[in-house]
Coordinates of C-alpha atoms (C1' of nucleotides) in Angstrom, one line a residue:
Chain A
M282 CA -34.2 -0.5 33.9
S283 CA -33.6 1.6 30.7
T284 CA -30.8 0.7 28.3
P285 CA -27.6 2.6 29.1
I286 CA -26.7 5.4 26.7
Y287 CA -25.5 4.2 23.3
T288 CA -22.1 5.8 22.5
T289 CA -18.9 5.2 20.6
I290 CA -15.4 4.1 21.6
S291 CA -14.0 7.5 20.6
A292 CA -16.4 9.2 23.1
L293 CA -15.7 6.9 26.1
E294 CA -13.7 9.6 27.8
K295 CA -16.9 11.5 28.4
H296 CA -18.4 8.5 30.2
E297 CA -15.8 7.4 32.6
G298 CA -17.4 5.4 35.5
E299 CA -20.7 5.2 33.7
L300 CA -22.6 2.3 32.2
V301 CA -22.8 2.6 28.4
T302 CA -23.8 0.6 25.3
L303 CA -21.4 0.0 22.5
K304 CA -22.1 -1.7 19.2
G305 CA -19.5 -3.1 16.9
W306 CA -17.5 -6.0 15.7
L307 CA -15.1 -8.4 17.5
Y308 CA -11.6 -7.5 16.4
N309 CA -9.7 -10.0 18.6
K310 CA -10.4 -12.2 21.6
R311 CA -8.2 -13.7 24.2
S312 CA -9.8 -16.2 26.6
S313 CA -9.2 -18.3 29.7
K314 CA -11.7 -20.5 31.5
G315 CA -14.0 -17.9 33.1
L316 CA -12.8 -14.8 31.3
H317 CA -12.9 -13.3 27.8
F318 CA -11.0 -10.2 26.7
I319 CA -12.8 -9.0 23.7
V320 CA -11.3 -6.2 21.6
L321 CA -14.3 -4.4 20.1
R322 CA -14.0 -2.4 16.9
D323 CA -16.8 0.1 16.2
G324 CA -15.3 2.3 13.4
T325 CA -14.2 5.0 15.8
G326 CA -11.6 3.0 17.6
L327 CA -10.7 -0.1 19.5
C328 CA -11.6 -1.0 23.1
Q329 CA -10.9 -4.0 25.3
C330 CA -14.1 -5.3 26.9
V331 CA -13.7 -7.7 29.8
V332 CA -16.3 -10.5 30.2
N333 CA -16.2 -12.1 33.6
H334 CA -18.2 -15.4 33.9
G335 CA -19.1 -14.8 37.5
E336 CA -20.5 -11.3 36.8
I337 CA -23.0 -11.7 33.9
D338 CA -26.0 -13.8 33.0
E339 CA -25.6 -17.1 31.1
S340 CA -26.9 -15.8 27.7
S341 CA -24.3 -13.0 27.8
W342 CA -21.6 -15.4 28.7
N343 CA -22.6 -17.8 25.9
G344 CA -22.7 -14.9 23.4
A345 CA -19.1 -13.9 24.3
D346 CA -18.0 -17.5 24.2
E347 CA -19.5 -18.1 20.7
S348 CA -18.3 -14.8 19.2
T349 CA -15.8 -15.2 16.4
Q350 CA -13.6 -12.7 14.8
E351 CA -15.7 -9.9 13.1
S352 CA -18.9 -11.1 14.7
A353 CA -21.3 -8.2 15.3
I354 CA -22.0 -7.6 19.0
E355 CA -23.7 -5.2 21.3
I356 CA -22.1 -4.7 24.7
I357 CA -23.3 -3.0 27.9
G358 CA -20.6 -2.2 30.4
R359 CA -19.0 0.2 32.8
V360 CA -16.2 2.5 31.5
R361 CA -12.9 2.3 33.3
A362 CA -9.8 4.3 32.5
D363 CA -6.7 2.1 32.0
E364 CA -3.5 3.6 30.7
K365 CA -2.2 0.2 29.5
Q366 CA -5.1 -0.2 27.0
V367 CA -5.4 0.9 23.4
G368 CA -7.4 4.1 23.5
G369 CA -6.9 4.4 27.3
Y370 CA -10.2 2.9 28.3
E371 CA -11.6 -0.5 29.1
L372 CA -15.2 -1.8 29.5
Q373 CA -16.2 -4.1 32.3
V374 CA -19.0 -6.0 30.6
T375 CA -22.4 -6.4 32.3
A376 CA -24.3 -7.7 29.3
L377 CA -23.5 -8.9 25.8
T378 CA -25.7 -9.7 22.8
L379 CA -24.3 -11.6 19.8
L380 CA -26.0 -9.8 16.9
H381 CA -24.5 -11.9 14.1
K382 CA -22.0 -14.7 14.4
A383 CA -19.4 -14.2 11.6
E384 CA -18.2 -17.1 9.5
E385 CA -14.5 -17.9 9.6
Y386 CA -12.9 -14.6 8.8
P387 CA -10.2 -14.8 6.1
I388 CA -8.0 -12.0 7.5
T389 CA -6.4 -13.3 10.6
P390 CA -4.3 -11.3 13.1
K391 CA -1.2 -12.7 11.4
E392 CA 0.6 -11.6 8.3
H393 CA -0.8 -11.7 4.8
G394 CA 0.5 -11.2 1.3
V395 CA -0.4 -8.1 -0.8
D396 CA -2.4 -10.0 -3.4
F397 CA -4.5 -11.7 -0.8
L398 CA -5.2 -8.5 1.0
M399 CA -6.0 -6.6 -2.2
N400 CA -8.4 -9.4 -3.2
H401 CA -10.1 -8.9 0.2
R402 CA -9.9 -5.2 0.2
H403 CA -13.6 -4.9 1.2
L404 CA -12.7 -6.6 4.4
W405 CA -9.1 -5.3 4.7
L406 CA -10.6 -1.9 5.2
R407 CA -11.6 -3.0 8.7
S408 CA -8.0 -3.4 9.8
Q409 CA -6.4 -0.9 12.1
R410 CA -3.7 0.3 9.7
Q411 CA -6.3 0.9 6.9
W412 CA -8.5 2.7 9.3
A413 CA -5.6 5.0 10.2
I414 CA -4.7 5.6 6.6
L415 CA -8.2 6.4 5.3
R416 CA -8.8 8.7 8.3
I417 CA -5.7 10.6 7.3
R418 CA -6.9 10.7 3.7
N419 CA -10.1 12.3 5.1
S420 CA -8.1 14.8 7.1
V421 CA -6.1 15.8 4.0
I422 CA -9.3 16.2 2.0
M423 CA -10.8 18.4 4.6
S424 CA -7.6 20.5 4.9
I425 CA -7.6 21.1 1.2
H426 CA -11.2 22.3 1.1
N427 CA -10.8 24.4 4.2
F428 CA -7.6 26.0 2.9
F429 CA -9.1 27.0 -0.4
Q430 CA -12.5 28.0 0.9
E431 CA -10.9 30.3 3.5
K432 CA -8.9 31.9 0.8
G433 CA -12.0 32.6 -1.3
F434 CA -11.5 30.0 -3.9
L435 CA -14.6 28.5 -5.7
Q436 CA -14.8 24.8 -5.8
M437 CA -15.8 23.6 -9.3
D438 CA -16.4 20.2 -10.9
A439 CA -14.7 19.7 -14.2
P440 CA -16.2 17.3 -16.7
I441 CA -15.1 13.7 -16.4
L442 CA -16.1 12.8 -20.0
T443 CA -14.0 14.8 -22.6
G444 CA -14.2 14.9 -26.3
T445 CA -10.5 15.3 -27.2
A446 CA -7.2 13.9 -26.4
V447 CA -5.1 16.7 -24.9
E448 CA -2.0 14.7 -24.2
G449 CA -0.8 11.4 -25.6
T450 CA -3.7 9.2 -26.6
S451 CA -1.9 6.2 -25.3
T452 CA -2.6 7.3 -21.7
L453 CA -6.4 8.0 -22.3
F454 CA -9.2 5.6 -21.6
E455 CA -11.3 5.7 -24.7
M456 CA -15.0 4.8 -24.8
E457 CA -17.9 4.8 -27.2
Y458 CA -20.1 7.8 -26.9
F459 CA -23.2 7.7 -29.1
G460 CA -21.2 6.7 -32.1
R461 CA -18.3 9.0 -31.4
S462 CA -15.2 8.6 -29.2
A463 CA -15.0 10.0 -25.7
Y464 CA -12.3 9.9 -23.2
L465 CA -12.1 9.9 -19.4
T466 CA -10.5 13.1 -18.2
Q467 CA -6.8 13.3 -17.5
S468 CA -7.0 16.8 -16.0
G469 CA -9.6 19.4 -15.4
Q470 CA -7.1 22.2 -16.0
L471 CA -8.3 23.7 -19.3
H472 CA -11.9 23.9 -18.0
G473 CA -10.5 25.2 -14.7
E474 CA -8.8 28.1 -16.6
A475 CA -12.2 29.0 -18.1
M476 CA -13.7 29.0 -14.6
A477 CA -10.8 31.1 -13.2
M478 CA -11.6 33.8 -15.8
A479 CA -15.2 33.8 -14.6
F480 CA -14.6 33.5 -10.8
G481 CA -11.0 34.6 -10.2
K482 CA -9.8 31.7 -8.1
I483 CA -11.1 28.2 -8.4
Y484 CA -10.1 24.6 -7.6
T485 CA -11.3 21.3 -8.9
F486 CA -11.5 18.2 -6.7
G487 CA -12.2 15.1 -8.7
P488 CA -11.1 11.8 -10.2
T489 CA -8.6 11.6 -13.0
F490 CA -7.9 8.6 -15.3
R491 CA -4.6 7.6 -16.9
A492 CA -4.3 4.5 -19.0
E493 CA -0.6 4.2 -18.3
K494 CA 0.7 0.7 -18.2
S495 CA 2.6 1.4 -15.0
K496 CA 3.1 -1.1 -12.3
T497 CA 4.8 0.8 -9.6
R498 CA 4.1 2.0 -6.1
R499 CA 3.4 5.5 -7.3
H500 CA 0.7 4.8 -9.9
L501 CA -3.0 4.2 -10.1
T502 CA -5.2 4.3 -13.2
E503 CA -7.9 6.2 -11.3
F504 CA -6.7 8.8 -8.8
W505 CA -7.9 12.0 -7.3
M506 CA -6.5 15.3 -8.2
I507 CA -6.9 18.8 -6.8
E508 CA -6.3 21.5 -9.4
P509 CA -6.4 25.2 -8.3
E510 CA -6.3 27.8 -11.1
M511 CA -5.9 31.5 -10.3
A512 CA -6.3 34.6 -12.4
F513 CA -3.6 37.2 -11.9
Y514 CA -1.2 34.8 -10.3
D515 CA 2.3 34.5 -11.6
L516 CA 4.7 31.5 -11.1
D517 CA 6.1 32.8 -7.8
M518 CA 2.6 33.3 -6.4
A519 CA 1.6 29.8 -7.5
M520 CA 4.7 28.3 -5.8
Q521 CA 3.8 30.1 -2.6
L522 CA 0.3 28.9 -2.7
A523 CA 1.4 25.3 -3.2
E524 CA 3.7 25.6 -0.2
D525 CA 1.0 27.1 2.0
M526 CA -1.5 24.4 0.9
L527 CA 0.9 21.6 1.7
S528 CA 1.9 23.3 5.0
R529 CA -1.8 23.4 6.0
I530 CA -2.2 19.7 5.1
V531 CA 0.8 18.7 7.2
S532 CA -0.1 20.9 10.1
D533 CA -3.7 19.7 10.3
A534 CA -2.5 16.1 10.1
L535 CA -0.1 16.6 12.9
A536 CA -2.7 18.3 15.0
N537 CA -5.7 16.0 14.4
C538 CA -4.3 12.6 13.5
Q539 CA -1.8 11.7 16.3
T540 CA -3.5 8.4 17.0
E541 CA -3.5 7.5 13.3
L542 CA 0.2 8.5 12.8
Q543 CA 1.2 6.5 15.8
I544 CA -0.6 3.4 14.5
L545 CA 1.3 3.8 11.3
E546 CA 4.5 4.4 13.3
R547 CA 5.2 7.4 11.2
D548 CA 8.4 9.3 12.0
Q549 CA 6.9 12.8 12.5
E550 CA 10.1 14.8 12.4
P551 CA 10.2 15.1 8.6
L552 CA 6.6 16.3 8.7
K553 CA 7.3 18.9 11.4
R554 CA 10.2 20.3 9.2
S555 CA 7.7 20.5 6.3
L556 CA 5.6 23.3 7.8
S557 CA 7.4 26.1 5.9
G558 CA 10.5 27.2 4.1
Y559 CA 10.4 25.0 1.0
P560 CA 13.5 25.7 -1.0
R561 CA 13.0 27.0 -4.6
V562 CA 15.4 25.1 -6.9
S563 CA 15.7 26.1 -10.5
Y564 CA 16.0 23.3 -13.1
D565 CA 19.5 24.6 -13.8
K566 CA 20.4 24.3 -10.2
A567 CA 18.8 20.9 -9.9
V568 CA 20.9 19.6 -12.8
E569 CA 24.0 21.0 -11.1
I570 CA 23.1 19.2 -7.9
L571 CA 22.4 16.0 -9.7
K572 CA 25.8 15.9 -11.4
S573 CA 27.7 17.2 -8.3
D574 CA 30.4 15.3 -6.4
K575 CA 28.2 15.7 -3.3
T576 CA 25.6 13.5 -5.0
A577 CA 28.2 10.9 -5.9
Q578 CA 29.4 11.0 -2.3
M579 CA 25.8 10.6 -1.0
V580 CA 25.3 7.6 -3.1
A581 CA 28.6 6.1 -2.0
D582 CA 27.7 6.7 1.6
K583 CA 24.3 5.2 1.1
I584 CA 25.8 2.1 -0.5
A585 CA 28.3 1.8 2.4
G586 CA 25.5 2.2 4.9
L587 CA 23.4 -0.5 3.2
Q588 CA 26.4 -2.9 3.1
Q589 CA 27.0 -2.3 6.8
E590 CA 23.3 -3.0 7.5
T591 CA 23.4 -6.1 5.4
S592 CA 26.3 -7.5 7.4
D593 CA 24.6 -6.5 10.7
L594 CA 21.4 -8.2 9.7
Q595 CA 23.3 -11.3 8.6
T596 CA 25.1 -11.5 12.0
E597 CA 21.7 -11.1 13.8
S598 CA 20.2 -13.8 11.7
K599 CA 23.0 -16.2 12.5
E600 CA 22.8 -15.4 16.2
G601 CA 19.1 -16.0 16.1
Q602 CA 19.5 -19.4 14.4
A603 CA 22.2 -20.4 17.0
A604 CA 19.9 -19.5 19.9
H605 CA 17.0 -21.2 18.2
G606 CA 18.0 -24.7 19.3
Q607 CA 17.7 -24.3 23.1
A608 CA 15.1 -21.5 22.9
K609 CA 11.7 -21.9 24.6
K610 CA 8.7 -22.1 22.2
W611 CA 7.6 -18.5 22.6
E612 CA 11.2 -17.4 22.1
K613 CA 11.5 -19.4 19.0
K614 CA 8.4 -17.7 17.6
K615 CA 10.0 -14.3 18.3
I616 CA 13.2 -15.4 16.6
D617 CA 11.3 -16.7 13.6
A618 CA 9.2 -13.5 13.3
R619 CA 12.4 -11.4 13.4
E620 CA 14.0 -13.7 10.9
I621 CA 11.2 -13.0 8.4
E622 CA 11.7 -9.3 8.9
I623 CA 15.4 -9.6 8.4
Q624 CA 15.0 -11.6 5.2
R625 CA 12.5 -9.0 3.8
R626 CA 14.8 -6.1 4.6
L627 CA 17.8 -8.0 3.1
A628 CA 15.8 -8.4 -0.1
D629 CA 14.9 -4.7 -0.2
I630 CA 18.5 -3.8 0.4
E631 CA 19.7 -6.1 -2.3
E632 CA 17.3 -4.4 -4.7
E633 CA 18.6 -0.9 -3.6
L634 CA 22.2 -1.9 -4.0
R635 CA 21.4 -3.1 -7.5
N636 CA 19.7 0.2 -8.3
L637 CA 22.0 2.8 -6.7
P638 CA 25.0 2.5 -9.1
K639 CA 22.5 2.8 -12.0
W640 CA 21.0 5.8 -10.5
L641 CA 24.3 7.5 -10.1
E642 CA 25.4 6.6 -13.6
S643 CA 22.2 8.1 -15.1
A644 CA 22.5 11.2 -12.9
Q645 CA 26.1 11.8 -13.9
A646 CA 25.3 11.3 -17.6
F647 CA 22.3 13.7 -17.3
E648 CA 22.3 16.4 -19.9
W649 CA 20.7 19.8 -19.7
G650 CA 17.4 19.6 -21.6
G651 CA 16.3 16.2 -20.4
D652 CA 13.5 15.4 -18.1
F653 CA 14.2 14.1 -14.6
G654 CA 13.4 10.4 -14.0
G655 CA 12.2 9.0 -10.7
S656 CA 15.7 8.2 -9.6
D657 CA 16.9 11.7 -10.5
E658 CA 14.2 13.3 -8.4
T659 CA 15.0 11.1 -5.5
L660 CA 18.7 12.0 -5.6
I661 CA 17.9 15.7 -5.7
T662 CA 15.6 15.5 -2.7
W663 CA 18.3 13.8 -0.7
H664 CA 20.0 17.2 -0.5
F665 CA 17.1 18.7 1.4
D666 CA 15.2 17.9 4.6
R667 CA 11.7 19.1 3.5
P668 CA 9.7 19.4 0.2
I669 CA 11.4 21.4 -2.5
I670 CA 9.9 23.3 -5.5
V671 CA 11.8 22.8 -8.7
H672 CA 10.9 25.4 -11.4
R673 CA 11.7 26.6 -14.9
F674 CA 12.1 23.5 -17.0
P675 CA 13.3 23.2 -20.6
H676 CA 10.1 23.8 -22.6
E677 CA 10.6 20.8 -24.9
F678 CA 9.2 18.2 -22.6
K679 CA 6.5 20.4 -21.1
A680 CA 2.9 20.8 -22.0
F681 CA 1.8 23.2 -24.8
Y682 CA 0.0 25.6 -22.5
M683 CA 3.1 26.5 -20.4
K684 CA 4.3 30.1 -20.6
R685 CA 7.9 30.8 -21.6
D686 CA 10.3 32.6 -19.3
L687 CA 10.9 36.1 -20.7
E688 CA 14.4 36.0 -19.3
D689 CA 15.4 32.7 -20.8
D690 CA 13.5 31.5 -23.8
R691 CA 14.7 27.9 -23.4
V692 CA 12.7 27.3 -20.3
A693 CA 9.0 27.2 -19.5
L694 CA 7.5 28.6 -16.3
G695 CA 6.6 25.3 -14.8
M696 CA 7.1 23.9 -11.3
D697 CA 7.0 20.6 -9.5
V698 CA 6.9 20.1 -5.7
L699 CA 9.0 17.1 -4.7
A700 CA 8.2 15.5 -1.4
P701 CA 11.2 14.5 0.8
E702 CA 12.2 10.9 1.9
G703 CA 12.1 9.6 -1.6
Y704 CA 8.3 10.3 -2.2
G705 CA 8.9 12.5 -5.2
E706 CA 6.5 14.5 -7.3
I707 CA 3.2 15.4 -5.6
V708 CA 2.4 18.7 -7.3
G709 CA 3.0 19.8 -10.9
G710 CA 1.9 23.1 -12.5
G711 CA 3.0 26.6 -13.5
E712 CA 2.1 29.8 -15.2
R713 CA 0.0 29.5 -18.3
A714 CA 0.7 31.0 -21.7
T715 CA -1.5 34.1 -22.4
D716 CA -0.7 34.9 -26.0
L717 CA -3.2 33.6 -28.6
A718 CA -0.7 33.3 -31.5
F719 CA 1.9 31.6 -29.3
L720 CA -0.7 29.1 -28.1
Q721 CA -2.0 28.4 -31.6
S722 CA 1.6 27.7 -32.7
Q723 CA 2.2 25.4 -29.7
V724 CA -1.0 23.4 -30.5
K725 CA 0.2 22.9 -34.0
K726 CA 3.7 22.0 -32.9
H727 CA 2.4 19.4 -30.5
G728 CA 0.3 17.9 -33.3
L729 CA -2.9 18.5 -31.5
P730 CA -6.3 19.0 -33.3
E731 CA -6.8 22.8 -33.4
E732 CA -10.6 22.6 -33.7
A733 CA -10.7 21.0 -30.3
F734 CA -9.2 24.1 -28.7
T735 CA -11.3 26.9 -30.2
W736 CA -13.1 27.4 -27.0
Y737 CA -9.8 27.4 -25.1
F738 CA -8.4 30.0 -27.5
D739 CA -11.4 32.2 -26.7
L740 CA -10.0 32.6 -23.2
R741 CA -7.0 34.4 -24.8
R742 CA -9.3 36.5 -27.0
Y743 CA -11.5 38.1 -24.3
G744 CA -9.4 39.6 -21.5
S745 CA -6.4 37.3 -21.5
V746 CA -4.5 37.8 -18.2
T747 CA -1.5 36.3 -16.4
H748 CA -2.7 33.2 -14.6
S749 CA -1.3 30.0 -13.0
G750 CA -2.4 26.8 -11.4
F751 CA -1.2 23.3 -10.4
G752 CA -2.4 19.8 -9.8
L753 CA -2.0 18.0 -6.5
G754 CA -2.1 14.2 -6.5
L755 CA -4.2 13.2 -3.5
E756 CA -3.0 9.6 -3.1
R757 CA 0.7 10.5 -3.4
T758 CA 0.2 13.2 -0.8
V759 CA -1.5 10.8 1.6
T760 CA 1.2 8.2 0.9
W761 CA 3.9 10.8 2.0
I762 CA 2.0 12.0 5.1
C763 CA 1.4 8.4 6.2
G764 CA 5.0 7.3 5.3
L765 CA 3.8 4.4 3.3
H766 CA 5.7 2.2 0.9
H767 CA 2.9 2.0 -1.6
L768 CA 0.1 4.3 -2.6
R769 CA -2.6 1.6 -3.2
E770 CA -3.6 1.7 0.5
T771 CA -4.5 5.4 0.4
I772 CA -7.7 4.9 -1.6
P773 CA -10.5 2.7 -0.5
F774 CA -10.6 0.6 -3.7
A775 CA -7.5 1.0 -5.8
R776 CA -7.7 0.7 -9.6
T777 CA -4.5 -0.5 -11.1
L778 CA -3.3 -2.0 -14.4
D779 CA -4.9 -5.4 -13.6
R780 CA -7.2 -4.9 -10.7
L781 CA -10.9 -3.9 -11.1
Y782 CA -12.2 -5.9 -8.2
P783 CA -13.4 -5.6 -5.5
Chain B
rU174 C1' 6.5 -3.2 -23.7
rC175 C1' 11.2 -4.7 -21.1
rC176 C1' 14.0 -6.5 -16.7
rU177 C1' 13.4 -9.3 -12.1
rC178 C1' 11.2 -12.3 -8.2
rG179 C1' 7.4 -15.5 -7.0
rG180 C1' 2.7 -19.3 -7.3
rU181 C1' 2.9 -25.7 -1.9
rA182 C1' -3.2 -26.4 3.7
rG183 C1' -8.2 -21.0 4.7
rC184 C1' -3.5 -17.5 5.6
rU185 C1' 2.1 -16.7 5.9
rC186 C1' 5.9 -19.7 4.4
rA187 C1' 9.8 -24.0 4.7
rG188 C1' 11.0 -28.2 1.7
rC189 C1' 14.3 -27.8 -4.2
rG190 C1' 15.1 -35.5 -7.3
rG191 C1' 13.3 -40.6 -2.9
rU192 C1' 6.6 -41.5 2.2
rA193 C1' 3.8 -33.5 1.6
rG194 C1' 5.8 -30.0 6.7
rA195 C1' 5.6 -25.7 10.5
rG196 C1' 3.2 -21.4 12.6
rC197 C1' -1.4 -18.9 12.5
rA198 C1' -6.7 -19.7 11.6
rU199 C1' -10.7 -23.7 12.6
rG200 C1' -12.7 -27.8 16.1
rC201 C1' -12.1 -30.1 21.0
rG202 C1' -9.8 -29.9 25.9
rG203 C1' -7.0 -26.8 29.9
rC204 C1' -6.2 -22.1 32.3
rU205 C1' -9.9 -15.8 36.1
rG206 C1' -5.9 -10.1 33.9
rU207 C1' -4.8 -11.3 28.7
rU208 C1' -2.2 -7.6 25.0
rA209 C1' -0.4 -10.8 17.2
rA210 C1' -2.2 -14.3 25.2
rC211 C1' -0.5 -19.2 26.4
rC212 C1' -0.5 -25.0 26.8
rG213 C1' -2.2 -30.0 24.7
rC214 C1' -4.8 -32.9 20.8
rA215 C1' -7.3 -33.2 16.1
rG216 C1' -9.1 -32.3 11.1
rG217 C1' -7.3 -29.9 6.8
rG218 C1' -3.3 -30.6 0.2
rU219 C1' -4.9 -32.0 -7.9
rC220 C1' 2.4 -28.5 -4.5
rG221 C1' -0.6 -22.3 -10.7
rU222 C1' -1.9 -25.1 -15.8
rA223 C1' -0.2 -28.2 -19.8
rG224 C1' 3.6 -31.0 -21.8
rG225 C1' 8.6 -33.2 -21.3
rU226 C1' 13.3 -35.7 -18.8
rU227 C1' 13.7 -39.7 -15.0
rC228 C1' 13.0 -46.1 -12.0
rA229 C1' 11.1 -41.8 -9.3
rA230 C1' 9.2 -34.7 -10.1
rA231 C1' 6.5 -29.9 -5.4
rU232 C1' 11.8 -30.3 -6.7
rC233 C1' 15.0 -30.5 -13.3
rC234 C1' 13.5 -28.6 -18.6
rU235 C1' 9.8 -26.0 -22.0
rA236 C1' 5.5 -23.2 -22.9
rC237 C1' 1.4 -20.7 -21.0
rC238 C1' -1.6 -18.3 -17.1
rC239 C1' -1.7 -15.3 -12.6
rG240 C1' 0.6 -12.0 -9.1
rG241 C1' 4.7 -8.8 -6.6
rG242 C1' 8.8 -5.3 -7.4
rG243 C1' 11.4 -2.1 -10.9
rA244 C1' 12.2 0.7 -15.8
rG245 C1' 9.8 4.0 -19.3
rC246 C1' 5.7 7.7 -18.4
rC247 C1' 3.4 10.5 -14.9
rA248 C1' 0.0 13.2 -9.9

RNA sequence: UCCUCGGUAGCUCAGCGGUAGAGCAUGCGGCUGUUAACCGCAGGGUCGUAGGUUCAAAUCCUACCCGGGGAGCCA
């Protein structure tokens, strides 16, 4: 007899009723005397495999019996549709080979802390949630490439080692470079502009490094950025391009990642609303919104809502404790598990209740000319149900290469896309300055070394044209699409302030 | 850099001056349709490190180390 066809869990639907071979790892096992339910993980999905003592040879039975969590196994079995199962299919096992018996696996099916999981990231990647997140990351990456390629953009690779500090040196990783200083890139934009003047429309897709001492859920020291740069595009065209790009990312994720989004329990309604119609909000308007009575009311409502939730949770917790005494063992477990959830949520709420009054205070004290902080951005996005594009910021706190608005000299033609649901800035960019003298004066004003920009100035000497571009933060975008609390799970191996391993 | 919370079994945590605990994981036993399966038994600890207070410290105090969250800054 020949070995049945080797296939994957994702392709089982094509083999219903047939005998197939699957190779993978044991994700979980539930057993009784003559029966093992093995949940097999093969990278494409999960599938329950039923091993019945009476129906297989002794070596197969012993293999199943000895298999521990994450042991590598090869299984031959018949495919059966079963609505109740993850993935919709089940395998009735006819033969099983234990390829490698795993040692005691550190990540159990129970809960773990963040530090422990990050220390075991190389193994954590095997878990279902991580599988879902990184597959969505893959979808987002492919959407971006397809979107730009279909629009005739040229993909380019900007240098990762750079010779000059374009922005503050405090956020640059410095290294020794044959007796000189070199830095890891913070942005490929300036080189992108050069390429745009050569190819019209280009985009970079590469890693970016920031030595910011930030310990927040929105920061990594190494992250991936996509930076399109377009000749003959003004600010409005760049904003439309950013909207179209994000719309494509969301639409592809909704179409191709239903399994993944469901594993993550992502509420898909906010994503469905994000397919078009992103409001354009000027900085002036945003400041007005920030200081409005409506914002104050929203904060007050939010506080009231959180206080109500606190009291509800406390009531539930008390009821749980009261029922605990005479509860059966499995009921007690359920109550205890819920109690942990309640306490976590209560701690989060407490933190929010501490922050909200401060947020409101700083929002109301906001003065025209200042830069929005994280909390200000969040409050502004509360007024909308989809991503918004904030544009035309005071030029003081913006980069030297930004073009001024001809109609209002106080503002620069910059724009940020703010994701809804509190996710904040995922895109930043704008229209670039085209005038040589203006750029030279800006470089001087920002205290930057002029000699480092001679090549960049050349772009304004030989056929300077209107052009625009922006940068999209890949991990922040994936965080938003997935509805995650923290962006460190959206990259296989996160690099943060104090984490270089694994 | 600042603010804040934490470090107790392999993991998640409880204990908060008086003999170190639970659940999961592991091992053994039971159970032929389980869904973080269940039931019984067992092994498993320098209570982050170093000082101090005390008859007595996981518990109180001081310093340091490590981590989480937040601020600033940013994608």
